[in-house]
Amino acid sequence: DTGVSQDPRHKITKRGQNVTFRCDPISEHNRLYWYRQTLGQGPEFLTYFQNEAQLEKSRLLSDRFSAERPKGSFSTLEIQRTEQGDSAMYLCASSPTLPGNEQFFGPGTRLTVL
Amino acid sequence: AQTVTQSQPEMSVQEAETVTLSCTYDTSESDYYLFWYKQPPSRQMILVIRQEAYKQQNATENRFSVNFQKAAKSFSLKISDSQLGDAAMYFCAYNNNDMRFGAGTRLTVKP
């Protein structure tokens, strides 16, 4: 296994369009996390999954954002009706179940909303 | 809500010297985990060091060590014998169930 992968690496879209990102975690990891990182800031937690169950969602995750992990493996993050303020790096991470375990991060998807 | 504060937006160190990056956090929990992550330019975030709150002994990983002061809610990172490859953004993070990150410290290493 080569680590956490994310696709696409870059996405440019026009305001109002929908976008979907994919994350493939390390195969034996039960937990999968989504973060958003803007320039000069640390990652902000969006949501996480334990297997296919979405256990927590941040208040940052507006109704336009939805995440799924249907089979407990890969996950998708969809943003509907994108806004310029959605421009950011979207990071995915995975870890084994226990909360103190290291999270392994993917390379991120950089979203630019024009 | 748990918050993590890194008060040094930028730090600079001479190669082979020692530098300390500061981090404070706020929590009402007694059991949690603290991390330092490194994010090199245009590269993935990688773990530097981890500390379990119930352990009094400070974690050490080669040239990296922490000074964990639980009562003061302080978790600083010391980098000894700094190398050019240490140049990166460093993020302090608190973990109970989800991870909360500080705003980061940009470390520059001067040759």
PDB file of C-alpha atoms in Angstrom:
ATOM      1  CA  ASP A   1       0.000   0.000   0.000  1.00  0.00           C
ATOM      2  CA  THR A   2       1.425   3.343  -0.982  1.00  0.00           C
ATOM      3  CA  GLY A   3      -0.474   5.526   1.467  1.00  0.00           C
ATOM      4  CA  VAL A   4      -3.487   7.789   1.248  1.00  0.00           C
ATOM      5  CA  SER A   5      -4.335   8.967  -2.243  1.00  0.00           C
ATOM      6  CA  GLN A   6      -6.618  11.749  -3.378  1.00  0.00           C
ATOM      7  CA  ASP A   7      -8.091  12.564  -6.748  1.00  0.00           C
ATOM      8  CA  PRO A   8      -7.989  14.985  -8.419  1.00  0.00           C
ATOM      9  CA  ARG A   9      -4.942  16.848  -7.168  1.00  0.00           C
ATOM     10  CA  HIS A  10      -6.203  20.108  -8.577  1.00  0.00           C
ATOM     11  CA  LYS A  11      -9.669  21.306  -9.537  1.00  0.00           C
ATOM     12  CA  ILE A  12     -10.664  24.607 -11.051  1.00  0.00           C
ATOM     13  CA  THR A  13     -14.354  25.302 -11.285  1.00  0.00           C
ATOM     14  CA  LYS A  14     -16.747  28.165 -11.800  1.00  0.00           C
ATOM     15  CA  ARG A  15     -18.881  29.490  -9.014  1.00  0.00           C
ATOM     16  CA  GLY A  16     -22.142  27.610  -8.749  1.00  0.00           C
ATOM     17  CA  GLN A  17     -20.822  24.325 -10.106  1.00  0.00           C
ATOM     18  CA  ASN A  18     -20.713  21.085  -8.142  1.00  0.00           C
ATOM     19  CA  VAL A  19     -17.444  19.279  -7.485  1.00  0.00           C
ATOM     20  CA  THR A  20     -16.607  15.872  -6.052  1.00  0.00           C
ATOM     21  CA  PHE A  21     -13.338  14.707  -4.585  1.00  0.00           C
ATOM     22  CA  ARG A  22     -12.237  11.180  -3.850  1.00  0.00           C
ATOM     23  CA  CYS A  23     -10.024   9.799  -1.108  1.00  0.00           C
ATOM     24  CA  ASP A  24      -8.583   6.298  -0.920  1.00  0.00           C
ATOM     25  CA  PRO A  25      -7.274   5.581   2.578  1.00  0.00           C
ATOM     26  CA  ILE A  26      -4.691   3.062   3.668  1.00  0.00           C
ATOM     27  CA  SER A  27      -6.535  -0.195   3.261  1.00  0.00           C
ATOM     28  CA  GLU A  28      -6.493  -1.456   6.844  1.00  0.00           C
ATOM     29  CA  HIS A  29      -7.503   1.886   8.376  1.00  0.00           C
ATOM     30  CA  ASN A  30     -11.025   2.094   9.758  1.00  0.00           C
ATOM     31  CA  ARG A  31     -11.094   5.848  10.254  1.00  0.00           C
ATOM     32  CA  LEU A  32     -11.140   8.435   7.508  1.00  0.00           C
ATOM     33  CA  TYR A  33     -11.044  12.187   8.002  1.00  0.00           C
ATOM     34  CA  TRP A  34     -11.639  15.233   5.830  1.00  0.00           C
ATOM     35  CA  TYR A  35     -10.010  18.594   6.500  1.00  0.00           C
ATOM     36  CA  ARG A  36      -9.940  21.952   4.777  1.00  0.00           C
ATOM     37  CA  GLN A  37      -6.776  24.037   4.760  1.00  0.00           C
ATOM     38  CA  THR A  38      -6.565  27.617   3.574  1.00  0.00           C
ATOM     39  CA  LEU A  39      -3.321  29.438   2.860  1.00  0.00           C
ATOM     40  CA  GLY A  40      -1.296  30.109   5.972  1.00  0.00           C
ATOM     41  CA  GLN A  41      -3.607  28.182   8.252  1.00  0.00           C
ATOM     42  CA  GLY A  42      -3.690  24.775   9.819  1.00  0.00           C
ATOM     43  CA  PRO A  43      -6.109  22.116   8.637  1.00  0.00           C
ATOM     44  CA  GLU A  44      -9.673  22.539   9.874  1.00  0.00           C
ATOM     45  CA  PHE A  45     -11.599  19.420  10.718  1.00  0.00           C
ATOM     46  CA  LEU A  46     -14.676  18.817   8.554  1.00  0.00           C
ATOM     47  CA  THR A  47     -15.865  15.284   9.247  1.00  0.00           C
ATOM     48  CA  TYR A  48     -14.772  11.740   9.964  1.00  0.00           C
ATOM     49  CA  PHE A  49     -15.927   8.196   9.368  1.00  0.00           C
ATOM     50  CA  GLN A  50     -15.547   5.013  11.327  1.00  0.00           C
ATOM     51  CA  ASN A  51     -15.898   2.418   8.594  1.00  0.00           C
ATOM     52  CA  GLU A  52     -19.007   3.541   6.679  1.00  0.00           C
ATOM     53  CA  ALA A  53     -20.542   5.508   9.559  1.00  0.00           C
ATOM     54  CA  GLN A  54     -20.110   9.274   9.612  1.00  0.00           C
ATOM     55  CA  LEU A  55     -19.527   9.929  13.299  1.00  0.00           C
ATOM     56  CA  GLU A  56     -18.919  13.646  13.501  1.00  0.00           C
ATOM     57  CA  LYS A  57     -19.441  16.705  11.362  1.00  0.00           C
ATOM     58  CA  SER A  58     -18.018  20.145  11.996  1.00  0.00           C
ATOM     59  CA  ARG A  59     -20.190  23.229  11.999  1.00  0.00           C
ATOM     60  CA  LEU A  60     -17.942  24.305   9.114  1.00  0.00           C
ATOM     61  CA  LEU A  61     -19.615  21.647   7.003  1.00  0.00           C
ATOM     62  CA  SER A  62     -22.525  23.585   5.558  1.00  0.00           C
ATOM     63  CA  ASP A  63     -25.523  21.993   3.847  1.00  0.00           C
ATOM     64  CA  ARG A  64     -23.698  22.352   0.539  1.00  0.00           C
ATOM     65  CA  PHE A  65     -21.089  19.843   1.675  1.00  0.00           C
ATOM     66  CA  SER A  66     -21.716  16.128   1.849  1.00  0.00           C
ATOM     67  CA  ALA A  67     -19.381  13.240   2.451  1.00  0.00           C
ATOM     68  CA  GLU A  68     -19.872   9.537   1.996  1.00  0.00           C
ATOM     69  CA  ARG A  69     -17.976   6.355   2.598  1.00  0.00           C
ATOM     70  CA  PRO A  70     -20.446   3.800   1.302  1.00  0.00           C
ATOM     71  CA  LYS A  71     -18.467   0.601   1.690  1.00  0.00           C
ATOM     72  CA  GLY A  72     -16.112   1.673   4.399  1.00  0.00           C
ATOM     73  CA  SER A  73     -13.248   1.997   1.955  1.00  0.00           C
ATOM     74  CA  PHE A  74     -12.878   5.093  -0.254  1.00  0.00           C
ATOM     75  CA  SER A  75     -14.716   8.302   0.520  1.00  0.00           C
ATOM     76  CA  THR A  76     -16.101  11.160  -1.532  1.00  0.00           C
ATOM     77  CA  LEU A  77     -16.595  14.784  -0.577  1.00  0.00           C
ATOM     78  CA  GLU A  78     -19.066  16.747  -2.673  1.00  0.00           C
ATOM     79  CA  ILE A  79     -19.507  20.491  -2.659  1.00  0.00           C
ATOM     80  CA  GLN A  80     -22.654  21.769  -4.299  1.00  0.00           C
ATOM     81  CA  ARG A  81     -23.111  25.269  -5.693  1.00  0.00           C
ATOM     82  CA  THR A  82     -19.485  26.180  -5.055  1.00  0.00           C
ATOM     83  CA  GLU A  83     -18.601  29.641  -3.789  1.00  0.00           C
ATOM     84  CA  GLN A  84     -15.315  31.510  -4.005  1.00  0.00           C
ATOM     85  CA  GLY A  85     -14.891  31.011  -0.278  1.00  0.00           C
ATOM     86  CA  ASP A  86     -14.701  27.273  -0.871  1.00  0.00           C
ATOM     87  CA  SER A  87     -11.303  27.707  -2.510  1.00  0.00           C
ATOM     88  CA  ALA A  88      -8.885  25.757  -0.349  1.00  0.00           C
ATOM     89  CA  MET A  89      -6.863  22.582  -0.060  1.00  0.00           C
ATOM     90  CA  TYR A  90      -9.021  19.631   0.931  1.00  0.00           C
ATOM     91  CA  LEU A  91      -7.061  17.036   2.847  1.00  0.00           C
ATOM     92  CA  CYS A  92      -7.969  13.471   3.584  1.00  0.00           C
ATOM     93  CA  ALA A  93      -6.372  11.378   6.308  1.00  0.00           C
ATOM     94  CA  SER A  94      -6.826   7.872   7.626  1.00  0.00           C
ATOM     95  CA  SER A  95      -5.917   6.040  10.791  1.00  0.00           C
ATOM     96  CA  PRO A  96      -6.580   2.870  12.714  1.00  0.00           C
ATOM     97  CA  THR A  97      -9.517   3.006  15.109  1.00  0.00           C
ATOM     98  CA  LEU A  98      -7.944   4.163  18.354  1.00  0.00           C
ATOM     99  CA  PRO A  99      -8.100   7.981  18.767  1.00  0.00           C
ATOM    100  CA  GLY A 100      -4.477   8.431  19.650  1.00  0.00           C
ATOM    101  CA  ASN A 101      -3.180   6.835  16.519  1.00  0.00           C
ATOM    102  CA  GLU A 102      -1.269   8.821  13.957  1.00  0.00           C
ATOM    103  CA  GLN A 103      -3.316  10.108  11.062  1.00  0.00           C
ATOM    104  CA  PHE A 104      -1.741   9.564   7.675  1.00  0.00           C
ATOM    105  CA  PHE A 105      -2.453  12.360   5.269  1.00  0.00           C
ATOM    106  CA  GLY A 106      -2.971  12.361   1.545  1.00  0.00           C
ATOM    107  CA  PRO A 107      -1.500  14.983  -0.805  1.00  0.00           C
ATOM    108  CA  GLY A 108      -4.735  16.963  -0.883  1.00  0.00           C
ATOM    109  CA  THR A 109      -7.004  18.343  -3.581  1.00  0.00           C
ATOM    110  CA  ARG A 110      -6.537  22.024  -4.303  1.00  0.00           C
ATOM    111  CA  LEU A 111      -9.841  23.623  -5.261  1.00  0.00           C
ATOM    112  CA  THR A 112     -10.014  26.987  -6.998  1.00  0.00           C
ATOM    113  CA  VAL A 113     -13.431  28.522  -7.496  1.00  0.00           C
ATOM    114  CA  LEU A 114     -13.470  31.299 -10.084  1.00  0.00           C
TER     115      LEU A 114
ATOM    116  CA  ALA B   1     -14.261  23.384  22.350  1.00  0.00           C
ATOM    117  CA  GLN B   2     -10.621  22.517  22.141  1.00  0.00           C
ATOM    118  CA  THR B   3      -8.343  25.162  20.686  1.00  0.00           C
ATOM    119  CA  VAL B   4      -4.685  25.024  19.762  1.00  0.00           C
ATOM    120  CA  THR B   5      -2.526  28.138  19.666  1.00  0.00           C
ATOM    121  CA  GLN B   6       0.843  28.533  18.027  1.00  0.00           C
ATOM    122  CA  SER B   7       2.078  31.998  18.855  1.00  0.00           C
ATOM    123  CA  GLN B   8       5.059  32.036  16.487  1.00  0.00           C
ATOM    124  CA  PRO B   9       3.991  32.436  12.843  1.00  0.00           C
ATOM    125  CA  GLU B  10       7.632  32.243  11.730  1.00  0.00           C
ATOM    126  CA  MET B  11      10.884  31.043  13.225  1.00  0.00           C
ATOM    127  CA  SER B  12      14.405  30.904  11.909  1.00  0.00           C
ATOM    128  CA  VAL B  13      17.356  28.784  12.980  1.00  0.00           C
ATOM    129  CA  GLN B  14      20.938  28.384  11.866  1.00  0.00           C
ATOM    130  CA  GLU B  15      21.876  24.975  10.559  1.00  0.00           C
ATOM    131  CA  ALA B  16      23.145  22.705  13.364  1.00  0.00           C
ATOM    132  CA  GLU B  17      21.577  24.923  16.033  1.00  0.00           C
ATOM    133  CA  THR B  18      18.575  24.228  18.243  1.00  0.00           C
ATOM    134  CA  VAL B  19      15.134  25.784  17.941  1.00  0.00           C
ATOM    135  CA  THR B  20      11.989  25.491  20.035  1.00  0.00           C
ATOM    136  CA  LEU B  21       8.483  25.903  18.644  1.00  0.00           C
ATOM    137  CA  SER B  22       5.707  26.803  21.062  1.00  0.00           C
ATOM    138  CA  CYS B  23       2.202  25.422  21.354  1.00  0.00           C
ATOM    139  CA  THR B  24      -0.543  25.848  23.915  1.00  0.00           C
ATOM    140  CA  TYR B  25      -3.962  24.274  23.937  1.00  0.00           C
ATOM    141  CA  ASP B  26      -7.190  24.493  25.802  1.00  0.00           C
ATOM    142  CA  THR B  27      -9.215  21.497  26.918  1.00  0.00           C
ATOM    143  CA  SER B  28     -11.303  20.253  29.790  1.00  0.00           C
ATOM    144  CA  GLU B  29     -10.402  16.641  29.058  1.00  0.00           C
ATOM    145  CA  SER B  30      -7.811  14.737  31.056  1.00  0.00           C
ATOM    146  CA  ASP B  31      -7.028  12.059  28.487  1.00  0.00           C
ATOM    147  CA  TYR B  32      -5.949  13.125  25.029  1.00  0.00           C
ATOM    148  CA  TYR B  33      -3.079  13.054  22.568  1.00  0.00           C
ATOM    149  CA  LEU B  34      -0.839  15.757  21.205  1.00  0.00           C
ATOM    150  CA  PHE B  35       1.055  15.741  17.945  1.00  0.00           C
ATOM    151  CA  TRP B  36       3.532  17.753  15.972  1.00  0.00           C
ATOM    152  CA  TYR B  37       3.140  17.441  12.219  1.00  0.00           C
ATOM    153  CA  LYS B  38       5.496  18.762   9.554  1.00  0.00           C
ATOM    154  CA  GLN B  39       4.295  20.009   6.167  1.00  0.00           C
ATOM    155  CA  PRO B  40       7.163  20.687   3.730  1.00  0.00           C
ATOM    156  CA  PRO B  41       6.395  23.044   0.833  1.00  0.00           C
ATOM    157  CA  SER B  42       3.972  21.395  -1.597  1.00  0.00           C
ATOM    158  CA  ARG B  43       4.299  18.088   0.167  1.00  0.00           C
ATOM    159  CA  GLN B  44       2.185  15.939   2.422  1.00  0.00           C
ATOM    160  CA  MET B  45       1.780  16.368   6.136  1.00  0.00           C
ATOM    161  CA  ILE B  46       3.866  13.882   8.083  1.00  0.00           C
ATOM    162  CA  LEU B  47       4.026  13.057  11.765  1.00  0.00           C
ATOM    163  CA  VAL B  48       7.052  14.313  13.693  1.00  0.00           C
ATOM    164  CA  ILE B  49       6.254  13.238  17.229  1.00  0.00           C
ATOM    165  CA  ARG B  50       3.362  12.170  19.436  1.00  0.00           C
ATOM    166  CA  GLN B  51       2.661  12.586  23.166  1.00  0.00           C
ATOM    167  CA  GLU B  52       0.039  10.811  25.244  1.00  0.00           C
ATOM    168  CA  ALA B  53      -1.348  13.079  27.951  1.00  0.00           C
ATOM    169  CA  TYR B  54      -1.325  10.400  30.631  1.00  0.00           C
ATOM    170  CA  LYS B  55       2.411   9.888  30.191  1.00  0.00           C
ATOM    171  CA  GLN B  56       4.575  12.274  32.165  1.00  0.00           C
ATOM    172  CA  GLN B  57       7.727  11.428  30.265  1.00  0.00           C
ATOM    173  CA  ASN B  58       8.409  13.724  27.343  1.00  0.00           C
ATOM    174  CA  ALA B  59       8.442  12.023  23.948  1.00  0.00           C
ATOM    175  CA  THR B  60      11.658  11.955  21.940  1.00  0.00           C
ATOM    176  CA  GLU B  61      12.309  10.966  18.345  1.00  0.00           C
ATOM    177  CA  ASN B  62      15.952  11.328  17.366  1.00  0.00           C
ATOM    178  CA  ARG B  63      16.617  15.088  17.029  1.00  0.00           C
ATOM    179  CA  PHE B  64      13.038  15.969  17.971  1.00  0.00           C
ATOM    180  CA  SER B  65      11.786  16.195  21.522  1.00  0.00           C
ATOM    181  CA  VAL B  66       8.881  17.793  23.310  1.00  0.00           C
ATOM    182  CA  ASN B  67       8.408  19.654  26.559  1.00  0.00           C
ATOM    183  CA  PHE B  68       4.937  18.647  27.717  1.00  0.00           C
ATOM    184  CA  GLN B  69       3.562  20.649  30.619  1.00  0.00           C
ATOM    185  CA  LYS B  70       0.076  19.260  31.252  1.00  0.00           C
ATOM    186  CA  ALA B  71      -0.938  21.688  33.987  1.00  0.00           C
ATOM    187  CA  ALA B  72       0.119  24.631  31.863  1.00  0.00           C
ATOM    188  CA  LYS B  73      -1.393  23.027  28.731  1.00  0.00           C
ATOM    189  CA  SER B  74       1.829  23.604  26.886  1.00  0.00           C
ATOM    190  CA  PHE B  75       3.455  21.344  24.305  1.00  0.00           C
ATOM    191  CA  SER B  76       6.618  22.747  22.719  1.00  0.00           C
ATOM    192  CA  LEU B  77       8.802  21.066  20.113  1.00  0.00           C
ATOM    193  CA  LYS B  78      12.576  21.211  20.276  1.00  0.00           C
ATOM    194  CA  ILE B  79      14.597  20.488  17.167  1.00  0.00           C
ATOM    195  CA  SER B  80      18.272  19.852  17.835  1.00  0.00           C
ATOM    196  CA  ASP B  81      21.071  19.967  15.279  1.00  0.00           C
ATOM    197  CA  SER B  82      18.751  21.587  12.747  1.00  0.00           C
ATOM    198  CA  GLN B  83      19.123  20.473   9.160  1.00  0.00           C
ATOM    199  CA  LEU B  84      18.142  22.161   5.906  1.00  0.00           C
ATOM    200  CA  GLY B  85      15.505  19.456   5.421  1.00  0.00           C
ATOM    201  CA  ASP B  86      13.758  20.574   8.592  1.00  0.00           C
ATOM    202  CA  ALA B  87      12.495  23.684   6.821  1.00  0.00           C
ATOM    203  CA  ALA B  88       8.702  23.389   6.705  1.00  0.00           C
ATOM    204  CA  MET B  89       5.453  24.435   8.313  1.00  0.00           C
ATOM    205  CA  TYR B  90       5.051  22.799  11.700  1.00  0.00           C
ATOM    206  CA  PHE B  91       1.601  22.198  13.106  1.00  0.00           C
ATOM    207  CA  CYS B  92       0.742  21.346  16.664  1.00  0.00           C
ATOM    208  CA  ALA B  93      -2.399  19.239  17.010  1.00  0.00           C
ATOM    209  CA  TYR B  94      -4.687  18.053  19.781  1.00  0.00           C
ATOM    210  CA  ASN B  95      -6.599  14.806  19.438  1.00  0.00           C
ATOM    211  CA  ASN B  96      -9.415  13.437  21.537  1.00  0.00           C
ATOM    212  CA  ASN B  97     -11.670  12.056  18.855  1.00  0.00           C
ATOM    213  CA  ASP B  98     -11.050  14.514  16.054  1.00  0.00           C
ATOM    214  CA  MET B  99      -7.859  16.415  15.420  1.00  0.00           C
ATOM    215  CA  ARG B 100      -7.581  20.153  16.049  1.00  0.00           C
ATOM    216  CA  PHE B 101      -4.614  21.957  14.547  1.00  0.00           C
ATOM    217  CA  GLY B 102      -2.886  25.198  15.357  1.00  0.00           C
ATOM    218  CA  ALA B 103      -2.246  27.820  12.683  1.00  0.00           C
ATOM    219  CA  GLY B 104       1.306  26.628  12.211  1.00  0.00           C
ATOM    220  CA  THR B 105       4.855  27.943  12.480  1.00  0.00           C
ATOM    221  CA  ARG B 106       6.956  28.372   9.382  1.00  0.00           C
ATOM    222  CA  LEU B 107      10.507  27.266  10.142  1.00  0.00           C
ATOM    223  CA  THR B 108      13.386  28.523   8.033  1.00  0.00           C
ATOM    224  CA  VAL B 109      16.802  26.893   8.344  1.00  0.00           C
ATOM    225  CA  LYS B 110      19.756  29.064   7.362  1.00  0.00           C
ATOM    226  CA  PRO B 111      22.881  27.394   5.986  1.00  0.00           C
TER     227      PRO B 111
END
